[in-house]
């Protein structure tokens, strides 16, 4: 086989009436083959769609023997078609099977035979031949482009912080630890929290799209042990302003999907979500509303899953919960000046689901040391971080947005695993 044998001239979607009479080469896989005696109708699919190919003569036998899903390259002339689904077709002069698919295949990537999610994830590469699954990942990629454009246009620069770290970024819980060159203990970063805060010192506004690692012993449709987050941190901004940025970002991603990715939304089975103004409810408002619903809570209690579900039904769609009790927030969150039991913090919710959290940070090293001790953390193990606060740390705010959860919402999926190529959870470490 020469190199030219694997070159395509067109994608399936490009084969249209304007090409009638022209010779083209299409590369893809066999989706269907209908043998009607002297000829066969093959449906060849590639990443853009499918086309019909008429196979006759010398090519017929090898085409008929090739198992479905085998990779092929087909050369032929484009002609008018009488088929119901195609206005043109390819009359093959060459039908080369490049790699045979070995049957039985673990799943049917055409989606005609449904498989349970675990079976599909075990065969993820093949699952991605299903147009519904492909659509999700096209949307995911389009969303990241909007994230980069939106944050870039507001003066944020994209950074990459280490994922192998020497001490916890978010406190001790849920930390994956391992031995580092048989010398010392290292951990996988739970978030870029400490680095992104330090970076405001020199770079002012930063964002990172990267993995979080959490030894999260949760078996739910929304928890993974490795997931992607969009994080920002900005000097000289307070928490309301970074909330505005988050609100604008989420709105823009949804708008991009609605305006320029209608076909993928439809293929993924998602409804268009339009985001207008996102309400900002205080934690205290939330517990009052919950009390009226019979969900009794004391100030300082965390919102349980059932409380969040109830709130979600009272406020369907996106909403912020702001001004959480300080005791519920991590050590780096700033208190409210006018009421120090409250904090300058927020979570972005979609119904019951938490999508993001953030807030204003402490920038005084003395306050940080005090808060670490109050939360039972050892300030000494944060010395590397704390020293940066003696170098003229600006006041700063930021947030972390669970990108997988946002995609789950915007692509209409019920399980976060659907929007992650190779999910990691308590049970799954392969493929
Ligand atoms: P937090 O711990 O709330 O905040 O995480 C930020 C967001 O990440 C998502 N998330 C998860 N997604 C999938 N699986 C999980 N196990 C999981 N855990 C969390 C959620 C959540 O809102 N440093 C702060 C952010 C900040 O203040 O800037 C942080 O880590 O959508």
Coordinates of C-alpha atoms and ligand atoms in Angstrom, one line a residue:
X1 CA 0.0 0.0 0.0
X2 CA 1.4 3.4 -0.9
X3 CA 1.0 6.5 1.2
X4 CA -1.5 7.8 -1.4
X5 CA -3.8 4.9 -0.5
X6 CA -4.7 6.4 2.8
X7 CA -5.3 9.9 1.6
X8 CA -8.8 11.2 1.4
X9 CA -9.9 14.0 -1.0
X10 CA -13.2 14.7 0.7
X11 CA -15.1 14.1 3.9
X12 CA -18.5 12.3 3.6
X13 CA -20.4 15.6 4.3
X14 CA -18.6 17.3 1.4
X15 CA -19.9 14.8 -1.2
X16 CA -22.7 16.8 -2.8
X17 CA -24.2 17.5 -6.2
X18 CA -21.5 20.0 -7.1
X19 CA -19.1 17.0 -7.3
X20 CA -21.2 14.9 -9.8
X21 CA -18.9 13.3 -12.3
X22 CA -15.8 13.9 -10.3
X23 CA -13.5 11.3 -8.8
X24 CA -13.1 11.4 -5.0
X25 CA -11.6 9.4 -2.2
X26 CA -13.4 9.0 1.1
X27 CA -11.9 7.4 4.2
X28 CA -14.0 6.1 7.0
X29 CA -15.6 2.9 8.3
X30 CA -18.3 0.5 7.0
X31 CA -21.5 1.2 8.8
X32 CA -23.8 -1.0 6.7
X33 CA -23.5 -3.3 3.7
X34 CA -26.5 -4.4 1.7
X35 CA -25.8 -7.3 -0.7
X36 CA -28.3 -7.3 -3.6
X37 CA -26.6 -9.8 -5.9
X38 CA -24.5 -8.1 -8.6
X39 CA -23.9 -5.1 -6.5
X40 CA -23.8 -3.9 -2.9
X41 CA -24.8 -0.7 -1.2
X42 CA -22.3 0.3 1.4
X43 CA -22.8 3.0 3.9
X44 CA -19.5 4.6 4.8
X45 CA -19.3 6.9 7.8
X46 CA -16.5 9.2 8.7
X47 CA -16.3 11.9 11.4
X48 CA -18.5 14.3 9.4
X49 CA -21.4 12.0 8.4
X50 CA -22.1 9.2 6.0
X51 CA -22.3 8.6 2.3
X52 CA -23.6 5.8 0.1
X53 CA -21.2 3.7 -2.0
X54 CA -22.1 1.4 -4.8
X55 CA -19.7 -1.6 -5.0
X56 CA -19.6 -3.8 -8.0
X57 CA -17.3 -6.2 -10.0
X58 CA -13.8 -7.0 -8.6
X59 CA -14.4 -5.0 -5.4
X60 CA -17.6 -6.8 -4.5
X61 CA -16.2 -9.9 -2.8
X62 CA -13.7 -8.1 -0.5
X63 CA -16.3 -5.5 0.4
X64 CA -18.9 -8.1 1.3
X65 CA -16.4 -10.0 3.4
X66 CA -15.3 -7.0 5.3
X67 CA -16.9 -6.8 8.8
X68 CA -18.8 -3.8 9.7
X69 CA -16.8 -1.0 11.4
X70 CA -13.7 -2.0 9.4
X71 CA -11.6 1.0 8.3
X72 CA -11.8 1.6 4.5
X73 CA -10.8 4.0 1.8
X74 CA -13.0 4.2 -1.2
X75 CA -12.2 5.8 -4.6
X76 CA -15.0 6.5 -7.0
X77 CA -17.0 8.8 -9.1
X78 CA -19.9 10.9 -7.6
X79 CA -23.2 10.2 -9.3
X80 CA -26.9 11.0 -8.7
X81 CA -28.6 8.6 -6.3
X82 CA -32.1 7.3 -6.2
X83 CA -31.8 6.4 -2.5
X84 CA -34.2 8.0 0.0
X85 CA -31.4 9.2 2.3
X86 CA -28.8 10.3 -0.2
X87 CA -29.1 12.6 -3.2
X88 CA -25.7 11.5 -4.5
X89 CA -23.5 8.4 -4.1
X90 CA -20.1 7.1 -5.0
X91 CA -19.6 4.4 -7.7
X92 CA -16.6 2.7 -6.3
X93 CA -13.7 1.9 -8.6
X94 CA -11.5 0.9 -5.6
X95 CA -12.7 -0.3 -2.2
X96 CA -9.8 -1.0 0.0
X97 CA -10.2 -2.5 3.5
X98 CA -7.4 -1.0 5.5
X99 CA -8.1 -2.6 8.9
X100 CA -10.7 -5.2 9.7
X101 CA -12.9 -4.8 12.7
X102 CA -12.8 -8.0 14.7
X103 CA -16.3 -9.3 15.6
X104 CA -18.1 -9.6 17.9
X105 CA -17.5 -5.9 18.8
X106 CA -18.1 -5.0 22.5
X107 CA -20.8 -2.4 21.6
X108 CA -22.7 -1.3 18.6
X109 CA -21.4 2.2 17.8
X110 CA -24.3 3.0 15.4
X111 CA -26.4 3.3 18.6
X112 CA -29.1 1.0 17.1
X113 CA -28.4 -1.5 19.9
X114 CA -28.1 0.5 23.1
X115 CA -25.5 -0.5 25.7
X116 CA -25.2 0.4 29.3
X117 CA -22.8 3.2 30.1
X118 CA -20.2 1.0 31.7
X119 CA -20.0 -1.2 28.6
X120 CA -19.7 1.9 26.4
X121 CA -16.9 3.3 28.6
X122 CA -15.0 0.0 28.5
X123 CA -15.0 0.5 24.7
X124 CA -14.8 4.3 24.7
X125 CA -12.7 4.6 21.5
X126 CA -15.4 2.7 19.6
X127 CA -18.2 4.5 21.4
X128 CA -16.9 7.7 19.9
X129 CA -18.0 6.5 16.4
X130 CA -21.6 7.1 17.6
X131 CA -22.7 10.5 16.3
X132 CA -24.5 11.2 19.6
X133 CA -21.4 10.7 21.6
X134 CA -19.2 12.6 19.1
X135 CA -21.6 15.6 19.4
X136 CA -21.0 15.8 23.2
X137 CA -17.2 16.1 22.6
X138 CA -17.6 18.6 19.8
X139 CA -19.6 20.7 22.2
X140 CA -17.1 20.2 25.0
X141 CA -14.3 21.5 22.7
X142 CA -16.4 24.4 21.4
X143 CA -17.1 25.4 25.0
X144 CA -13.4 25.5 25.9
X145 CA -12.8 27.8 22.9
X146 CA -15.4 30.2 24.3
X147 CA -13.8 30.0 27.8
X148 CA -10.4 30.9 26.3
X149 CA -11.8 33.8 24.2
X150 CA -13.9 35.2 27.0
X151 CA -11.2 35.2 29.7
X152 CA -8.5 36.2 27.2
X153 CA -10.5 39.3 26.2
X154 CA -10.7 40.3 29.9
X155 CA -7.0 40.3 30.4
X156 CA -6.6 36.8 31.9
X157 CA -3.6 34.8 30.8
X158 CA -3.7 31.0 30.6
X159 CA -1.3 29.2 33.0
X160 CA -0.4 25.7 33.9
X161 CA 0.4 24.9 37.5
X162 CA 2.0 21.7 38.8
X163 CA -0.2 18.7 39.5
X164 CA 2.4 16.9 41.5
X165 CA 2.7 18.8 44.7
X166 CA 4.4 18.6 48.1
X167 CA 1.5 19.5 50.4
X168 CA -2.3 19.8 50.2
X169 CA -3.9 22.6 48.3
X170 CA -7.4 22.4 49.9
X171 CA -6.8 20.8 53.3
X172 CA -6.0 17.2 54.1
X173 CA -9.2 15.4 53.0
X174 CA -9.6 13.6 49.6
X175 CA -5.9 13.7 48.8
X176 CA -4.2 11.2 46.6
X177 CA -0.7 10.6 48.0
X178 CA 2.2 8.6 46.6
X179 CA 5.9 8.1 47.0
X180 CA 8.1 10.6 45.2
X181 CA 11.4 9.0 44.1
X182 CA 11.5 6.9 47.3
X183 CA 12.5 10.1 49.1
X184 CA 9.4 11.8 50.2
X185 CA 5.7 11.9 50.0
X186 CA 3.9 13.8 47.1
X187 CA 0.3 14.4 46.2
X188 CA -1.9 15.0 43.2
X189 CA -3.2 18.5 43.2
X190 CA -6.8 18.8 44.5
X191 CA -7.0 22.2 42.7
X192 CA -4.6 25.0 41.6
X193 CA -5.8 27.1 44.5
X194 CA -2.6 28.1 46.1
X195 CA -0.6 28.6 42.9
X196 CA -3.3 30.7 41.2
X197 CA -3.4 32.9 44.2
X198 CA 0.3 33.4 44.2
X199 CA 0.3 34.2 40.5
X200 CA -1.9 37.3 41.1
X201 CA 1.2 38.8 42.6
X202 CA 3.0 39.0 39.3
X203 CA 0.5 38.2 36.6
X204 CA -2.6 39.9 38.1
X205 CA -5.3 37.8 36.2
X206 CA -4.7 34.2 35.4
X207 CA -6.9 31.2 34.4
X208 CA -6.2 27.5 34.1
X209 CA -8.0 24.7 32.5
X210 CA -6.7 21.6 34.1
X211 CA -7.3 18.5 36.1
X212 CA -8.3 18.3 39.8
X213 CA -7.6 15.0 41.6
X214 CA -9.8 14.0 44.5
X215 CA -9.9 10.7 46.4
X216 CA -13.6 11.2 46.5
X217 CA -15.3 8.1 47.9
X218 CA -18.6 9.1 46.3
X219 CA -20.7 6.9 44.1
X220 CA -22.8 9.5 42.3
X221 CA -23.5 10.7 38.8
X222 CA -21.7 13.9 39.5
X223 CA -18.5 12.8 41.3
X224 CA -15.2 11.8 39.7
X225 CA -11.8 11.3 41.1
X226 CA -10.2 13.2 38.2
X227 CA -12.1 16.0 36.6
X228 CA -11.5 19.2 34.6
X229 CA -11.9 22.6 36.1
X230 CA -11.7 26.1 34.8
X231 CA -10.1 28.2 37.4
X232 CA -9.6 31.9 37.6
X233 CA -7.9 34.3 40.0
X234 CA -7.7 38.1 39.7
X235 CA -5.9 40.7 41.7
X236 CA -7.8 43.8 42.8
X237 CA -11.3 42.3 42.2
X238 CA -13.9 41.5 44.8
X239 CA -16.1 38.5 44.8
X240 CA -19.1 40.2 43.1
X241 CA -16.9 41.1 40.2
X242 CA -15.6 37.6 39.7
X243 CA -19.2 36.3 39.9
X244 CA -20.0 38.7 37.1
X245 CA -17.2 37.1 35.0
X246 CA -18.5 33.6 35.8
X247 CA -22.0 34.6 34.9
X248 CA -20.9 36.1 31.6
X249 CA -18.8 33.1 30.8
X250 CA -21.5 30.5 31.4
X251 CA -24.0 32.7 29.4
X252 CA -21.5 32.9 26.5
X253 CA -20.9 29.2 26.4
X254 CA -24.7 28.5 26.3
X255 CA -25.2 31.2 23.7
X256 CA -22.4 29.7 21.5
X257 CA -24.1 26.3 21.7
X258 CA -27.5 27.7 20.9
X259 CA -26.3 29.9 18.0
X260 CA -23.5 27.9 16.3
X261 CA -24.0 24.3 17.5
X262 CA -27.7 23.6 17.1
X263 CA -27.0 20.3 15.2
X264 CA -24.7 18.9 17.9
X265 CA -27.2 19.9 20.7
X266 CA -29.9 18.1 18.8
X267 CA -27.7 15.1 18.2
X268 CA -26.7 15.0 21.9
X269 CA -30.3 15.1 22.8
X270 CA -29.9 18.4 24.6
X271 CA -32.4 21.3 24.9
X272 CA -31.2 24.8 24.3
X273 CA -30.6 26.6 27.6
X274 CA -30.9 30.4 27.5
X275 CA -29.3 32.2 30.5
X276 CA -30.6 35.6 31.4
X277 CA -29.7 37.2 34.7
X278 CA -28.6 34.6 37.3
X279 CA -30.2 35.2 40.7
X280 CA -27.9 35.7 43.8
X281 CA -29.5 34.2 46.9
X282 CA -27.8 34.6 50.2
X283 CA -27.2 31.5 52.3
X284 CA -29.5 33.0 55.0
X285 CA -32.3 33.5 52.4
X286 CA -31.9 29.9 51.4
X287 CA -32.2 28.5 54.9
X288 CA -35.3 30.7 55.4
X289 CA -36.9 29.4 52.2
X290 CA -36.0 25.8 53.3
X291 CA -37.5 26.3 56.7
X292 CA -40.8 27.3 55.0
X293 CA -40.6 24.1 53.1
X294 CA -40.2 22.1 56.3
X295 CA -36.4 21.6 56.0
X296 CA -35.2 22.8 59.4
X297 CA -31.6 24.0 59.5
X298 CA -29.5 26.0 61.9
X299 CA -27.2 28.9 60.7
X300 CA -23.8 27.2 60.0
X301 CA -25.2 23.9 58.8
X302 CA -24.1 22.8 55.3
X303 CA -26.8 22.4 52.7
X304 CA -27.5 18.7 52.4
X305 CA -28.2 16.9 49.2
X306 CA -31.9 16.9 50.0
X307 CA -31.8 20.7 50.9
X308 CA -30.1 21.4 47.6
X309 CA -32.7 19.4 45.7
X310 CA -35.5 21.3 47.4
X311 CA -33.8 24.6 46.6
X312 CA -33.3 23.5 43.0
X313 CA -37.0 22.9 42.7
X314 CA -37.7 26.4 44.1
X315 CA -35.1 27.9 41.7
X316 CA -34.9 25.9 38.6
X317 CA -32.0 26.6 36.4
X318 CA -28.9 28.6 37.3
X319 CA -28.6 30.5 40.6
X320 CA -25.9 31.6 43.0
X321 CA -25.8 31.0 46.7
X322 CA -23.7 33.7 48.2
X323 CA -22.4 34.8 51.7
X324 CA -21.9 31.4 53.2
X325 CA -21.1 31.1 56.9
X326 CA -17.4 31.4 57.3
X327 CA -17.2 28.0 59.1
X328 CA -18.3 26.2 56.0
X329 CA -15.6 27.7 53.7
X330 CA -11.9 26.8 53.2
X331 CA -9.2 28.6 55.1
X332 CA -8.4 31.0 52.3
X333 CA -11.8 32.6 52.1
X334 CA -12.3 36.2 53.3
X335 CA -14.9 37.1 55.9
X336 CA -17.5 39.8 55.3
X337 CA -16.2 43.0 56.9
X338 CA -19.7 43.9 58.2
X339 CA -20.4 40.4 59.7
X340 CA -17.5 38.2 60.3
X341 CA -19.6 35.1 60.7
X342 CA -20.3 35.4 57.0
X343 CA -17.9 35.0 54.1
X344 CA -17.4 36.7 50.7
X345 CA -18.1 33.4 49.0
X346 CA -20.4 31.9 46.4
X347 CA -21.4 28.7 44.7
X348 CA -23.0 28.6 41.3
X349 CA -25.8 26.0 41.2
X350 CA -27.8 24.4 38.4
X351 CA -30.9 23.0 40.2
X352 CA -29.4 20.7 42.9
X353 CA -26.0 20.6 41.2
X354 CA -23.0 22.7 42.3
X355 CA -21.1 23.9 39.3
X356 CA -18.6 26.3 40.7
X357 CA -17.4 27.9 43.9
X358 CA -15.3 30.8 44.7
X359 CA -14.9 34.0 46.6
X360 CA -12.6 36.8 47.9
X361 CA -9.4 35.5 49.4
X362 CA -7.5 36.5 52.5
X363 CA -4.4 38.4 51.5
X364 CA -3.0 39.0 54.9
X365 CA -0.5 36.3 55.9
X366 CA -1.3 36.8 59.6
X367 CA -5.0 36.2 59.0
X368 CA -4.2 33.2 56.8
X369 CA -2.0 31.6 59.6
X370 CA -4.8 32.3 62.1
X371 CA -7.4 30.7 59.9
X372 CA -5.3 27.6 59.1
X373 CA -4.8 27.0 62.8
X374 CA -8.6 27.5 63.5
X375 CA -9.3 24.9 60.8
X376 CA -7.0 22.4 62.4
X377 CA -4.4 22.7 59.6
X378 CA -0.7 23.1 60.3
X379 CA 0.5 26.6 59.1
X380 CA 4.1 25.1 58.9
X381 CA 3.1 22.9 56.0
X382 CA 1.9 25.9 54.1
X383 CA 5.1 28.0 54.6
X384 CA 6.1 27.7 50.9
X385 CA 2.7 29.3 50.1
X386 CA 2.6 31.8 52.9
X387 CA 6.0 33.3 52.1
X388 CA 4.5 34.8 48.9
X389 CA 2.1 36.7 51.0
X390 CA 5.0 38.7 52.4
X391 CA 5.9 40.0 49.0
X392 CA 3.1 42.5 48.5
X393 CA 0.2 40.2 47.8
X394 CA -2.7 42.1 46.2
X395 CA -6.3 41.6 47.4
X396 CA -7.7 39.0 45.1
X397 CA -10.7 36.8 44.2
X398 CA -11.4 33.8 42.0
X399 CA -13.4 30.7 41.3
X400 CA -13.2 27.1 40.2
X401 CA -15.8 25.9 37.7
X402 CA -16.3 22.2 37.3
X403 CA -16.2 22.0 33.5
X404 CA -17.5 18.5 33.3
X405 CA -20.5 19.3 35.4
X406 CA -21.2 22.4 33.3
X407 CA -21.0 20.2 30.1
X408 CA -23.3 17.7 31.7
X409 CA -25.9 20.4 32.1
X410 CA -25.4 22.1 28.8
X411 CA -25.3 18.9 26.8
X412 CA -28.4 17.5 28.6
X413 CA -26.6 14.4 30.1
X414 CA -27.6 12.7 33.4
X415 CA -24.2 11.4 34.2
X416 CA -21.0 13.3 34.3
X417 CA -19.2 10.3 32.9
X418 CA -21.0 10.9 29.6
X419 CA -19.0 14.1 29.0
X420 CA -15.6 12.8 30.1
X421 CA -13.6 10.7 27.6
X422 CA -12.0 8.3 30.1
X423 CA -13.7 8.9 33.5
X424 CA -11.9 8.0 36.7
X425 CA -13.9 7.1 39.8
X426 CA -13.7 4.7 42.8
X427 CA -14.3 1.7 40.5
X428 CA -12.8 2.8 37.2
X429 CA -9.2 3.1 36.4
X430 CA -9.2 1.8 32.8
X431 CA -9.3 2.2 29.9
Ligands
LIG1 P1 -14.5 23.1 44.9 O1 -13.9 22.1 45.8 O2 -15.9 23.5 45.2 O3 -13.7 24.5 44.9 O4 -14.4 22.6 43.4 C1 -14.8 23.4 42.3 C2 -15.8 22.8 41.4 O5 -15.4 21.5 41.0 C3 -16.5 20.6 40.8 N1 -16.2 19.4 41.5 C4 -16.3 18.1 41.0 N2 -16.7 17.7 39.8 C5 -16.7 16.4 39.6 N3 -16.3 15.4 40.5 C6 -16.0 15.8 41.7 N4 -15.6 14.9 42.6 C7 -16.0 17.2 42.0 N5 -15.7 18.0 43.2 C8 -15.8 19.3 42.8 C9 -17.7 21.3 41.3 C10 -17.1 22.4 42.2 O6 -18.0 23.5 42.3 N6 -10.4 26.0 45.1 C11 -11.8 26.0 45.0 C12 -12.3 26.9 43.9 C13 -12.0 28.3 44.1 O7 -12.4 28.8 45.2 O8 -11.4 29.0 43.3 C14 -12.3 24.6 44.9 O9 -11.6 23.6 44.7 O10 -18.4 21.9 40.2

